[in-house]
Coordinates of C-alpha atoms and ligand atoms in Angstrom, one line a residue:
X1 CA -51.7 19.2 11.3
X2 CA -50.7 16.5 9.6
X3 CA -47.3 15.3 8.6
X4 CA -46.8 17.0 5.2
X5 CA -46.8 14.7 2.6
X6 CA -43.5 15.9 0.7
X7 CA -41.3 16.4 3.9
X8 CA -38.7 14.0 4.8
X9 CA -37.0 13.5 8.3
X10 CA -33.5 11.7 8.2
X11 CA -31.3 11.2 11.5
X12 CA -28.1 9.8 12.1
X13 CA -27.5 8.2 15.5
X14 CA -26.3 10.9 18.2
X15 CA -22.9 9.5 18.9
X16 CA -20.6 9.7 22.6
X17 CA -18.5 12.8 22.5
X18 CA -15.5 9.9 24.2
X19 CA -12.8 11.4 21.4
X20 CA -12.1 12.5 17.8
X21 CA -14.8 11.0 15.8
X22 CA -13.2 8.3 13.0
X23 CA -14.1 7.4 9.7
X24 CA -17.0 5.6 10.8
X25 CA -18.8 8.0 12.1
X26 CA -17.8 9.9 9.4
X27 CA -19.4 7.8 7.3
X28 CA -22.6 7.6 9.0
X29 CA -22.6 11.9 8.6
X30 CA -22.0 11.6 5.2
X31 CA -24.8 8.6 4.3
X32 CA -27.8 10.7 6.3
X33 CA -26.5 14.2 3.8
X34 CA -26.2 12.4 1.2
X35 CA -29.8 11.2 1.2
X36 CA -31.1 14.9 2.1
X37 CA -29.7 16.3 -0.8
X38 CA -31.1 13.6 -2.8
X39 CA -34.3 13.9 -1.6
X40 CA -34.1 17.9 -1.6
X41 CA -33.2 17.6 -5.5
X42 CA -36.1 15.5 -5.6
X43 CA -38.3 18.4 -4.5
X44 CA -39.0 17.2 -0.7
X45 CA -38.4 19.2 2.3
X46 CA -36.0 17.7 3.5
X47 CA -34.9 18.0 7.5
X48 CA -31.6 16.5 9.3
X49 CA -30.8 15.9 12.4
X50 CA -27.8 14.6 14.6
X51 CA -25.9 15.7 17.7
X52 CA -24.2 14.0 20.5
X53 CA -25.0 11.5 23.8
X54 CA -23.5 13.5 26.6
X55 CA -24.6 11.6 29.6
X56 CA -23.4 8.6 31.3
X57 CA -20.6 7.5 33.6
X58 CA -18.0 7.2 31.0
X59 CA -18.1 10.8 29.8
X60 CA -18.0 11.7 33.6
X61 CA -14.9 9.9 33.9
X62 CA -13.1 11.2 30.9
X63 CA -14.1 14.7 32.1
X64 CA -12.7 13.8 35.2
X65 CA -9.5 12.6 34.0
X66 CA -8.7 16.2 32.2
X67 CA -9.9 18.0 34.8
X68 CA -12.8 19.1 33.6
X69 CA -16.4 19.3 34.6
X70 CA -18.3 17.4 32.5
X71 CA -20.4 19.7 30.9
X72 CA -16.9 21.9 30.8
X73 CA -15.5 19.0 28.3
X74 CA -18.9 17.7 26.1
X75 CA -19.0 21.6 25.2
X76 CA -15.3 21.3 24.3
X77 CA -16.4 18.0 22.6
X78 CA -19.4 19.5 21.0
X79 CA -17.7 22.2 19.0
X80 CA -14.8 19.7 17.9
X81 CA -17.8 17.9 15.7
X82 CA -19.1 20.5 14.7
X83 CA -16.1 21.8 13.0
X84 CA -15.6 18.5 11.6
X85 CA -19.3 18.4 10.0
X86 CA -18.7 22.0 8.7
X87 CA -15.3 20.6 7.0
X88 CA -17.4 17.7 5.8
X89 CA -20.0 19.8 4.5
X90 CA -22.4 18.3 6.7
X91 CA -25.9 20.0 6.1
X92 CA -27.7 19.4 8.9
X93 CA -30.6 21.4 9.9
X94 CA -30.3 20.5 14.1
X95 CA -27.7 19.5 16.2
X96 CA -29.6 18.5 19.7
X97 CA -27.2 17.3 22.9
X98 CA -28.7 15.6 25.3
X99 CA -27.5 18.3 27.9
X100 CA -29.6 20.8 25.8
X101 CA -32.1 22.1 28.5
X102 CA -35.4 21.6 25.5
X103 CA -34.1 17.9 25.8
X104 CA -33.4 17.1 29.5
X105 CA -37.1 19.3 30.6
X106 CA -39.2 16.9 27.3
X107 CA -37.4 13.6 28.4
X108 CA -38.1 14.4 32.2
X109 CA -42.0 15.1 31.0
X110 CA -41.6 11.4 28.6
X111 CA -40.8 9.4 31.8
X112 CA -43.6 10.8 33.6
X113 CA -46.0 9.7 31.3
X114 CA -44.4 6.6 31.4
X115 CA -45.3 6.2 35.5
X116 CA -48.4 7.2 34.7
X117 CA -49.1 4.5 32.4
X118 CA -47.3 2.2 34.5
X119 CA -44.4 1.2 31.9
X120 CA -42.0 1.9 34.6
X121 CA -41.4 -0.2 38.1
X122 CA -38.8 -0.4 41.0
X123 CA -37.1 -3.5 41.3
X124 CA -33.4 -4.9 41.0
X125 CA -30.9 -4.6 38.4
X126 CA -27.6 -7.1 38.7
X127 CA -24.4 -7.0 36.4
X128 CA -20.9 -7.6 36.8
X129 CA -19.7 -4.0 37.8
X130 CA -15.6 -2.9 37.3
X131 CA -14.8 -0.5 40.4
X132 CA -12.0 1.5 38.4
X133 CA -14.4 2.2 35.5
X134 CA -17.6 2.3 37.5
X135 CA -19.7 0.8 35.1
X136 CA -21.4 -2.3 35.0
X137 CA -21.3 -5.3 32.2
X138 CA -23.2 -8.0 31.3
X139 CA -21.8 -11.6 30.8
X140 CA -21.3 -11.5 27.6
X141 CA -20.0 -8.3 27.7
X142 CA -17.0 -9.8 29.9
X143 CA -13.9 -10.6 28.0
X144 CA -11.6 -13.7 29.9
X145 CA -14.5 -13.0 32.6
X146 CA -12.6 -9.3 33.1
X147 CA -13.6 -5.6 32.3
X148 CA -13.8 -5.2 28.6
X149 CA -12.4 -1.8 29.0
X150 CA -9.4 -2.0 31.4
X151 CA -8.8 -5.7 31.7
X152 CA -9.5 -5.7 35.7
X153 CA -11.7 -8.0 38.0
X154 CA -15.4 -7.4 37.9
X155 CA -17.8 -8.0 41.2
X156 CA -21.1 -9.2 40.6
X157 CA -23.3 -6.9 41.8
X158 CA -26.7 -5.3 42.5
X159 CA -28.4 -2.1 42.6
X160 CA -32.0 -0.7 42.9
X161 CA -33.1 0.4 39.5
X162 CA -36.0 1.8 37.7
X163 CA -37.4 -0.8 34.9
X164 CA -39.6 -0.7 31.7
X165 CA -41.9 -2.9 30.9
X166 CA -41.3 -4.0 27.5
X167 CA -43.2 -7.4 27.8
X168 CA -46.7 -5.5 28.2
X169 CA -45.8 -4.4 24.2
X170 CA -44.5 -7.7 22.7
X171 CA -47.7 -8.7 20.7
X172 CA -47.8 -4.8 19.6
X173 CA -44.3 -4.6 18.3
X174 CA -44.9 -8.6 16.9
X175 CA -47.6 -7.5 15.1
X176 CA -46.2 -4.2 14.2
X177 CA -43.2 -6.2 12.6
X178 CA -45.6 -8.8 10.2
X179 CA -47.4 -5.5 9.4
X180 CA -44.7 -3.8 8.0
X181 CA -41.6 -6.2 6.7
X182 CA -39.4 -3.1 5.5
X183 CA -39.2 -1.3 8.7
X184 CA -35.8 -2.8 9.7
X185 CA -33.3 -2.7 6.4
X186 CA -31.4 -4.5 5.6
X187 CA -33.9 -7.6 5.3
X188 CA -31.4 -9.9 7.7
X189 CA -30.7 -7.4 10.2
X190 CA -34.5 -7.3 10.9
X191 CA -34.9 -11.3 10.4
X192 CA -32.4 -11.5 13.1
X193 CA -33.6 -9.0 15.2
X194 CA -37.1 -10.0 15.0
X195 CA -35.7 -14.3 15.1
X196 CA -33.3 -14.0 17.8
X197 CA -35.0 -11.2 20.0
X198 CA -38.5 -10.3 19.4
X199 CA -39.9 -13.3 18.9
X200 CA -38.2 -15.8 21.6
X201 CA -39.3 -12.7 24.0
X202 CA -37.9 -9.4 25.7
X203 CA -36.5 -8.6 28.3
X204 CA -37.6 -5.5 30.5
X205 CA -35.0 -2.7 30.4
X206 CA -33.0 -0.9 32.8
X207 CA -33.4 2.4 33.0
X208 CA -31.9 3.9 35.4
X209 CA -28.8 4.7 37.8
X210 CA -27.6 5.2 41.6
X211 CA -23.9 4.9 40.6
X212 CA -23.3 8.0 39.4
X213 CA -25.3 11.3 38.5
X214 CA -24.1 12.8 35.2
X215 CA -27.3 12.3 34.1
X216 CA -31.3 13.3 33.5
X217 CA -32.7 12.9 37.2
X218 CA -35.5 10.6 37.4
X219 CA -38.5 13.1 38.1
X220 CA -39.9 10.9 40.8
X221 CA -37.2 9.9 42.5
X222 CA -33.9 12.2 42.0
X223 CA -31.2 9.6 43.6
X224 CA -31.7 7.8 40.4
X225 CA -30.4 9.1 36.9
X226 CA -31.7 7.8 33.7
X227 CA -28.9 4.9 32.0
X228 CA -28.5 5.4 28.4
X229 CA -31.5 4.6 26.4
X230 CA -34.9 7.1 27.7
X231 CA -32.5 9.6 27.2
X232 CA -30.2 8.9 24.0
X233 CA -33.4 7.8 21.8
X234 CA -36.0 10.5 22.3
X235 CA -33.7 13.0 20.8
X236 CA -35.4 12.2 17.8
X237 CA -38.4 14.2 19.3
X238 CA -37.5 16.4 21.5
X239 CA -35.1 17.9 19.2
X240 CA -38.5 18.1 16.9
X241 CA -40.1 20.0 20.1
X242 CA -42.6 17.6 20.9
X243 CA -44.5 18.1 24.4
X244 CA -42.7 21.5 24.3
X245 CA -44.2 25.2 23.8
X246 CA -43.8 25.1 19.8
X247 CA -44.4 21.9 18.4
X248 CA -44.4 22.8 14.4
X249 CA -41.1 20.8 13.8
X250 CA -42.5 18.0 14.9
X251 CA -46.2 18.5 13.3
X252 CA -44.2 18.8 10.4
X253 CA -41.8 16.0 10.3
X254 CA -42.7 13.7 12.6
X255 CA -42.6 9.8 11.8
X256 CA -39.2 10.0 11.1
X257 CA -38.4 8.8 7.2
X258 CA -35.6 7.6 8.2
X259 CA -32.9 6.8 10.9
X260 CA -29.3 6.1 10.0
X261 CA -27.4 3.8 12.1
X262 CA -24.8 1.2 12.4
X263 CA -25.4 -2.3 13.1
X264 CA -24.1 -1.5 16.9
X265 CA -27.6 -0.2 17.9
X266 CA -29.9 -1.5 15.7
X267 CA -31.2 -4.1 18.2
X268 CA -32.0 -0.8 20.6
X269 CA -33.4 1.2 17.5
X270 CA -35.5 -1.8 16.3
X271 CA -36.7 -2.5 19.6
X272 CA -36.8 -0.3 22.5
X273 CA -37.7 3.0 20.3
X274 CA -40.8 1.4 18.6
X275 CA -42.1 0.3 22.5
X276 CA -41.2 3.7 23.4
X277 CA -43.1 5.1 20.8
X278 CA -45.9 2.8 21.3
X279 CA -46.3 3.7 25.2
X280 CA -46.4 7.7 23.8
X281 CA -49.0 7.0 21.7
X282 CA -46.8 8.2 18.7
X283 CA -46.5 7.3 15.3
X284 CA -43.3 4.9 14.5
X285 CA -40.6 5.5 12.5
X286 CA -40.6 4.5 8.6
X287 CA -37.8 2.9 8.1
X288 CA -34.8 2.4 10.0
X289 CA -31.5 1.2 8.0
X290 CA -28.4 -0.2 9.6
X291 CA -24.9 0.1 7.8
X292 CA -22.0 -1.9 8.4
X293 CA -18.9 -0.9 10.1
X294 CA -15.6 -0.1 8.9
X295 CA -12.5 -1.7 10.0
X296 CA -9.2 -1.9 8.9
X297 CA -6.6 -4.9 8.1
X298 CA -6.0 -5.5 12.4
X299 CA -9.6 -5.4 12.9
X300 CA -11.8 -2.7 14.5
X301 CA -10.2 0.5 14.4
X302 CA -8.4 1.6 17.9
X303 CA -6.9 4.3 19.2
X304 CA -4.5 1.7 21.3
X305 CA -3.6 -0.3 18.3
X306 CA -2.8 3.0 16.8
X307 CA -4.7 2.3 13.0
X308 CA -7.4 4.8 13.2
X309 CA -8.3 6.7 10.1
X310 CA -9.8 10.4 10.8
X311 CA -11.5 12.0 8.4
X312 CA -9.6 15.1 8.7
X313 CA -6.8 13.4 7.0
X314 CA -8.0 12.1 3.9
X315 CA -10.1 15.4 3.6
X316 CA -7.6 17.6 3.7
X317 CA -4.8 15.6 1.7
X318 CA -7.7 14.4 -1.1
X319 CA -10.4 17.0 -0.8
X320 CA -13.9 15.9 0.5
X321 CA -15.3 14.5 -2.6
X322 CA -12.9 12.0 -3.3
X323 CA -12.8 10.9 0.6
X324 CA -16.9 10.7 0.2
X325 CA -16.9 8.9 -2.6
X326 CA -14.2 6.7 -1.3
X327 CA -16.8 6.1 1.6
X328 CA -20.0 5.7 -0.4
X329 CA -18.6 3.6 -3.0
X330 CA -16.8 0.9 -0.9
X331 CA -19.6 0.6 2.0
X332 CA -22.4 -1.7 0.2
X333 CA -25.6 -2.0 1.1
X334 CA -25.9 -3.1 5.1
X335 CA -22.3 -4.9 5.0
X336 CA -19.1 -4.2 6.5
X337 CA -16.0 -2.2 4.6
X338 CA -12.4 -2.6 4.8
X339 CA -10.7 0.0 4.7
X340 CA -7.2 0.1 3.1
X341 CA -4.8 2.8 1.6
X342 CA -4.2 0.8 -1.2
X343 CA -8.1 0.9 -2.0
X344 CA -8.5 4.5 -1.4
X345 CA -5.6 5.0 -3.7
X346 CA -6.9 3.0 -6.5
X347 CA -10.5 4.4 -6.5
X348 CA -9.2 8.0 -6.6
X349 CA -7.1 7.1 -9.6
X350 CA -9.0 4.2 -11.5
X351 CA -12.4 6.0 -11.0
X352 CA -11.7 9.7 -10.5
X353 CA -8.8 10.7 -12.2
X354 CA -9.1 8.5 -15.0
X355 CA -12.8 7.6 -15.7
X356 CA -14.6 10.6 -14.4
X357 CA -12.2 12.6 -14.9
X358 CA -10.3 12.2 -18.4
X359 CA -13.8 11.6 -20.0
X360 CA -15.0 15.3 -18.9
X361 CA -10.9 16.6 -19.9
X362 CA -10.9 14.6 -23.2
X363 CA -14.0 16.5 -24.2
X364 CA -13.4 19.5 -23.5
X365 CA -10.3 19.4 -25.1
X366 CA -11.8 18.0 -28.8
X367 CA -14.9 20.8 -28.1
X368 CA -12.1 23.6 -28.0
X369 CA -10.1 21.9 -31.2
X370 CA -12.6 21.4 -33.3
X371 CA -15.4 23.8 -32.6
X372 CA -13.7 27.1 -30.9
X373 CA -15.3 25.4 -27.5
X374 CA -19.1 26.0 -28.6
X375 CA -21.6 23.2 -28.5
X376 CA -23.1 23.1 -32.0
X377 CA -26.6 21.7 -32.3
X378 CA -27.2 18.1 -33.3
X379 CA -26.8 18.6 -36.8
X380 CA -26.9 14.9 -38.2
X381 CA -29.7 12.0 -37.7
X382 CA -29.2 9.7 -35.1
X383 CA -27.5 6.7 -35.7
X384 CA -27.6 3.6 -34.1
X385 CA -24.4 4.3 -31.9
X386 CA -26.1 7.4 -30.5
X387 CA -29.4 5.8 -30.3
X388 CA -27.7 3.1 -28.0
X389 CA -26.3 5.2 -25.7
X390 CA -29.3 7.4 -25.1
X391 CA -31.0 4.3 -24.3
X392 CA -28.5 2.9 -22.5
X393 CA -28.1 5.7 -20.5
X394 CA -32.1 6.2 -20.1
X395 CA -32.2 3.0 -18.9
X396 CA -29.7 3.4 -16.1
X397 CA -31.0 6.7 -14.9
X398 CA -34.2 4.3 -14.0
X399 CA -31.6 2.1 -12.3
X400 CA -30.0 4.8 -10.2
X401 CA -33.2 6.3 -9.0
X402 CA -34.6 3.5 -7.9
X403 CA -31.0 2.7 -5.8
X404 CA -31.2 6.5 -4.7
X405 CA -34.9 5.7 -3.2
X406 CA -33.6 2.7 -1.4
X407 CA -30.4 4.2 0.0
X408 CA -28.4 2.1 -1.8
X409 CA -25.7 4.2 -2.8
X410 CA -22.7 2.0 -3.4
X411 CA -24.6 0.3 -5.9
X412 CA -25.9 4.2 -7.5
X413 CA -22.0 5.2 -7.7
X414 CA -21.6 1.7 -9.6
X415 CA -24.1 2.4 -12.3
X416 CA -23.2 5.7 -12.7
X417 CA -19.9 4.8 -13.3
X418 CA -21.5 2.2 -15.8
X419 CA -22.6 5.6 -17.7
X420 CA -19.4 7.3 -17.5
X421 CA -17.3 4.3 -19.0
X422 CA -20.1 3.6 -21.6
X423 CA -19.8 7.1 -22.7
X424 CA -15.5 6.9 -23.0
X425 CA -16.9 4.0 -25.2
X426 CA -18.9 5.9 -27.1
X427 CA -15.9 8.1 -28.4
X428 CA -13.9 4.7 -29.1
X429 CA -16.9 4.2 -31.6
X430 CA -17.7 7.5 -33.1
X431 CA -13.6 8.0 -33.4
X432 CA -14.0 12.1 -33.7
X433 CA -10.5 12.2 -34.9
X434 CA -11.4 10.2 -37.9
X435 CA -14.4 12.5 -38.4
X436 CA -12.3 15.4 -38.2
X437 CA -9.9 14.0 -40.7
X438 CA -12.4 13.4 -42.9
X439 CA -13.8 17.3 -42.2
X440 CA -17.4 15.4 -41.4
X441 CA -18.0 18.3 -39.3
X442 CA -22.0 17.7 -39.1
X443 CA -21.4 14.7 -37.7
X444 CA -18.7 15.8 -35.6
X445 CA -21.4 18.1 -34.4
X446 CA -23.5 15.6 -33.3
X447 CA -20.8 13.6 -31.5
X448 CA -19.6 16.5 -29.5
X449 CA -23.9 17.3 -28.6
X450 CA -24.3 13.4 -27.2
X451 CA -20.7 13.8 -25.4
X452 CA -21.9 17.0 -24.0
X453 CA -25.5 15.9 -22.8
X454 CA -23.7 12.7 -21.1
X455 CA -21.7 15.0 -19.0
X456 CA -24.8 16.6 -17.8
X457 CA -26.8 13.9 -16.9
X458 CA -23.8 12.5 -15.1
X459 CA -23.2 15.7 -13.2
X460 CA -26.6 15.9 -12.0
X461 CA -26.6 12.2 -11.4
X462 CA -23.8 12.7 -8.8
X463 CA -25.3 15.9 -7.4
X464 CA -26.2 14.6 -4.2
X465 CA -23.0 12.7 -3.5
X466 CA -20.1 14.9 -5.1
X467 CA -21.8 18.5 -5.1
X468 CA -18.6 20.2 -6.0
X469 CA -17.2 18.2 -8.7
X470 CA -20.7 18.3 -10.4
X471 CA -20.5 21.8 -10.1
X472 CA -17.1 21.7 -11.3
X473 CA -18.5 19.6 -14.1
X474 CA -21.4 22.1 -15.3
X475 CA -18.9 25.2 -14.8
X476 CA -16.3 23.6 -17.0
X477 CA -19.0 22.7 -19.5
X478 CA -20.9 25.9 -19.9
X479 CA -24.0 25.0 -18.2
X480 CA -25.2 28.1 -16.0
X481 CA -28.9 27.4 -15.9
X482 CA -30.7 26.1 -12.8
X483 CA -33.3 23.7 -15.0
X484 CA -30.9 22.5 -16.7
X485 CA -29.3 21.1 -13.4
X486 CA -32.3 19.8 -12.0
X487 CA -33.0 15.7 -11.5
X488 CA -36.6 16.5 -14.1
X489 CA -34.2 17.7 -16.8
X490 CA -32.6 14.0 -16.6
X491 CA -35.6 13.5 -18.9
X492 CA -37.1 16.5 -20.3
X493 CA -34.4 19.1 -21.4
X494 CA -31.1 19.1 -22.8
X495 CA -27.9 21.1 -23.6
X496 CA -28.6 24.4 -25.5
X497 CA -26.4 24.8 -28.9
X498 CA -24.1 27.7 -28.5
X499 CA -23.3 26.7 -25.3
X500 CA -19.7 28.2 -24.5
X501 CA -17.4 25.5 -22.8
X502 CA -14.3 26.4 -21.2
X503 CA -11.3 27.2 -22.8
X504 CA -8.9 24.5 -21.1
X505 CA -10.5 22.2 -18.6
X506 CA -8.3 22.0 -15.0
X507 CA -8.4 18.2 -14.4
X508 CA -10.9 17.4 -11.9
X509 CA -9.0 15.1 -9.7
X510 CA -5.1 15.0 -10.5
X511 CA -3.4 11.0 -10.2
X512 CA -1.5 10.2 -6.7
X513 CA 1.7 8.9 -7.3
X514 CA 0.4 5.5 -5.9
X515 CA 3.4 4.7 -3.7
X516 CA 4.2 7.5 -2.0
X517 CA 0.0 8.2 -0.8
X518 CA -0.3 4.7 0.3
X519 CA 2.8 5.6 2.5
X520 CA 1.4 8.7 2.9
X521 CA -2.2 7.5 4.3
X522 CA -0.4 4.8 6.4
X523 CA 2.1 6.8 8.3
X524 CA -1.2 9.1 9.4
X525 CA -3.1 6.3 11.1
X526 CA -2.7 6.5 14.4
Ligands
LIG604 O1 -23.9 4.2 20.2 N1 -18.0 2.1 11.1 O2 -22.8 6.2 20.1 P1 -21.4 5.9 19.5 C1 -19.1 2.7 10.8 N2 -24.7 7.2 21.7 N3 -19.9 3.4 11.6 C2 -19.4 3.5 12.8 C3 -18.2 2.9 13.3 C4 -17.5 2.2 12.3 N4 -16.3 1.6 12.5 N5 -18.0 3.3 14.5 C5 -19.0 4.0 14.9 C6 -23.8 5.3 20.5 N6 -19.9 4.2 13.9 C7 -25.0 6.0 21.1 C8 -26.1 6.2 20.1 S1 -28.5 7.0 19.2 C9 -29.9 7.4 19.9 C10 -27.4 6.7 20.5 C11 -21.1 5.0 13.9 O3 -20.6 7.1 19.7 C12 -22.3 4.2 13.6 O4 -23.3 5.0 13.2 O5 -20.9 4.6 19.9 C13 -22.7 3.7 15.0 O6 -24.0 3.3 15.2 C14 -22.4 5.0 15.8 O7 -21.3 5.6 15.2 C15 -22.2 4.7 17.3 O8 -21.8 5.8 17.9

């Protein structure tokens, strides 16, 4: 069986259960859902996965210092995300953990094939190792030539380690990168990755362990567990069931369409997977995109400098739409985001409350007043006004699909918003007080119809990033049927006279009294 030709497979990275997941994680959640409901309302079969990293010595030693067993605290860990997802509204279709037997048995079966096609060799690894935190750096990882983590002297060290041999697949992945210049996105992360690392030559990896053992035991040699990488990035597959008893999953979805993940890993994801994937014999992954990070006014966000934003917060103080749109309209395209109250204020006010959310309140309101709350039919010709913002608007719908097909949702929330303000522009124009004045009720009717049809279209338009509020939006409007919700009916179908709107609209977002939520948002940092 072949990969079916309208499925799509999005993953986001599967991230250290080490403590409460921030906003930037958060963010990466809400990016990879995002694009499945777009691409569900597009009509694909749509599949997401994501999960956790449980191995490795630094869980150990956080389990260790709560007295727990490891697996004792990433199960503890394990349902504290998912709660968060399900507050998020997270639709993901898996949630693999490395500790999940289906993965340890699949990656054990992985590194055999890997000694049988002789990727793998004993030799030496040496690093700069910190006693207290067991774990081992690299130069550049030092800071002041001290642990990065605890600030203590490093040794230099060495240990026997398991290798793989990446240089046997540098011409593949070369070639594989000239063949296909949109696999890494965006374009500079993959000129630098393929400039600065590919190209100049790889380095064999480190695979495995001796210095601890909360870990997948090599199958050939058990005194060694795998380090990090075998293990993290073939949960893309196993959690598909390849190699395992029922393999549909990944008959069905495998090569991913797309993995999520910040610029942190995209040097592992854009480099060790592919070889990986090359030495399996497998397909490679479309497209891998790497967003920027959040940070906030001090710089990366810490729990010892005390400035960490959860998401918990914002959700539950602003509701989960307005904290997602805060996220997906300030993160652009591959570049960082700073994160401030002030900001997160601002948008909810400037764009939601006001723009969003007056337009839809406003006409409502002049629906009720002047036509009992039923959408008439268009009952006048279209004028040049009405003509130029159905083509305005049928111009940007192009636009945002084509942003929506390249993940660029910063820039889709933009020219959506584009709609939404050229719309409260339209009723600057067409002044329906004046028309009602004047008792010009026909074209009153016709005003109210375009008002009305704009509301849809942005509704639908925000579907996949703000379900609720478009919901909110068709409820308030009167619009109860399924096709006229759909992404097709952008273009083909339109709001039925007679429709019934509601009597008086609730606002859709209600203004923050700016000072006191800035406060408010600062004080919970921590
Ligand atoms: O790297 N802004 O896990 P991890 C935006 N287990 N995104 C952020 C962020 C920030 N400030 N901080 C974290 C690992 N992220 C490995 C991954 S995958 C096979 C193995 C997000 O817990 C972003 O997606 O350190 C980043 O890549 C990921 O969390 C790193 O998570």
């Amino acid at each position: 069986m072949m990969k079916m030709k309208n499925s799509f497979y999005v993953t986001t990275p599967i991230y250290y259960p080490s403590g409460k997941f921030h906003i930037g994680t958060a963010y990466t959640e809400v990016l990879a859902d995002t694009i499945k409901r777009y691409k569900q309302l597009r009509g694909y079969d749509a599949y997401m996965l994501t999960g956790l990293d449980e191995h490795g010595q630094k869980i150990q030693t956080i389990a260790e210092s709560k007295g727990l067993t490891p697996q004792e605290y990433v199960n503890q860990m394990a349902e504290n995300a998912k709660k968060v997802w399900s507050l998020m509204d997270i639709k993901y279709d898996d949630f693999i953990r490395t500790t999940d037997e289906r993965h340890e048995k699949v990656v054990q079966k992985i590194v055999n094939k890997f000694i049988e096609n002789n990727d793998i060799y004993k030799g030496e690894y040496e690093g700069w190792y910190c006693m207290p935190c067991e774990t081992y750096f690299t130069e550049t990882q030092l800071v002041d030539g001290k642990c990065p983590d605890c600030g203590r002297e490093v040794k230099k060290m060495t240990e026997e380690s398991y290798f793989f041999n990446m240089k046997k697949y540098q011409d593949r992945l070369i070639k594989f990168y000239e063949e296909n210049p949109g696999f890494i996105q965006p374009e500079f992360r993959r000129n630098e990755i393929f400039g600065n690392f590919i190209k100049p030559g790889l380095e064999d990896l480190c695979i495995s362990r001796t210095t601890f053992d909360w870990g997948i035991k090599m199958p050939n040699d058990p005194k060694h567990v795998l380090y990090v990488w075998v293990d993290a990035l073939t949960n893309y597959i196993t959690a598909l069931g390849y190699m395992s008893d029922d393999d549909t999953l990944f008959k069905k979805y495998w090569p991913a369409d797309l993995h999520i993940v910040g610029k942190d890993i995209i040097r592992f994801h854009g480099i060790y997977w592919p070889i990986f994937l090359m030495a399996l014999g497998l397909e490679l992954p479309k497209e891998i995109y790497a967003h920027g990070y959040i940070v906030v006014k001090d710089g990366k966000m810490s729990k010892s400098k005390g400035n960490v934003v959860y998401p918990e917060m914002l959700v539950n103080r602003y509701g989960l739409d307005a904290t997602k749109y805060y996220l997906l309209r300030e993160m652009t395209f591959g570049q960082d985001c700073l994160f401030t109250p002030e900001a997160f204020v601002e948008r909810f006010n400037s764009d939601l409350a006001n723009d969003l959310g007056n337009l839809l309140n406003r006409t409502i309101g002049m629906m009720n007043k002047y036509f009992d709350g039923v959408i008439q039919g268009k009952n006048d010709n279209e004028n040049e006004i009405d003509k130029a913002l159905k083509d305005y608007t049928n111009e940007q719908i192009s636009k945002i699909e084509q942003l929506f097909d390249t993940y660029h949702l910063s820039n889709s929330l933009a020219e959506i918003w584009a709609i939404i303000s050229r719309t409260n522009k339209y009723i600057d124009e067409t002044m329906p007080w004046i028309l009602a004045k004047e008792e010009n009720k026909e074209r009153l009717a016709t005003v109210m119809y375009n008002l009305a049809e704009s509301l849809r279209k942005t509704a639908i338009l925000i579907t996949p990033i703000l379900p609720e509020t478009a919901n909110k939006m068709f409820t308030q409007l009167g619009i109860t049927k399924p096709e006229l919700k759909t992404w097709e009916s952008l273009k083909n179908n339109s709001v039925e006279a007679g429709t019934k709107v509601i009597d008086k609209g609730e606002p859709l977002f209600v203004r923050l009294e700016k000072d006191e939520e800035i406060e408010y948002i600062k004080s919970n940092m921590n």
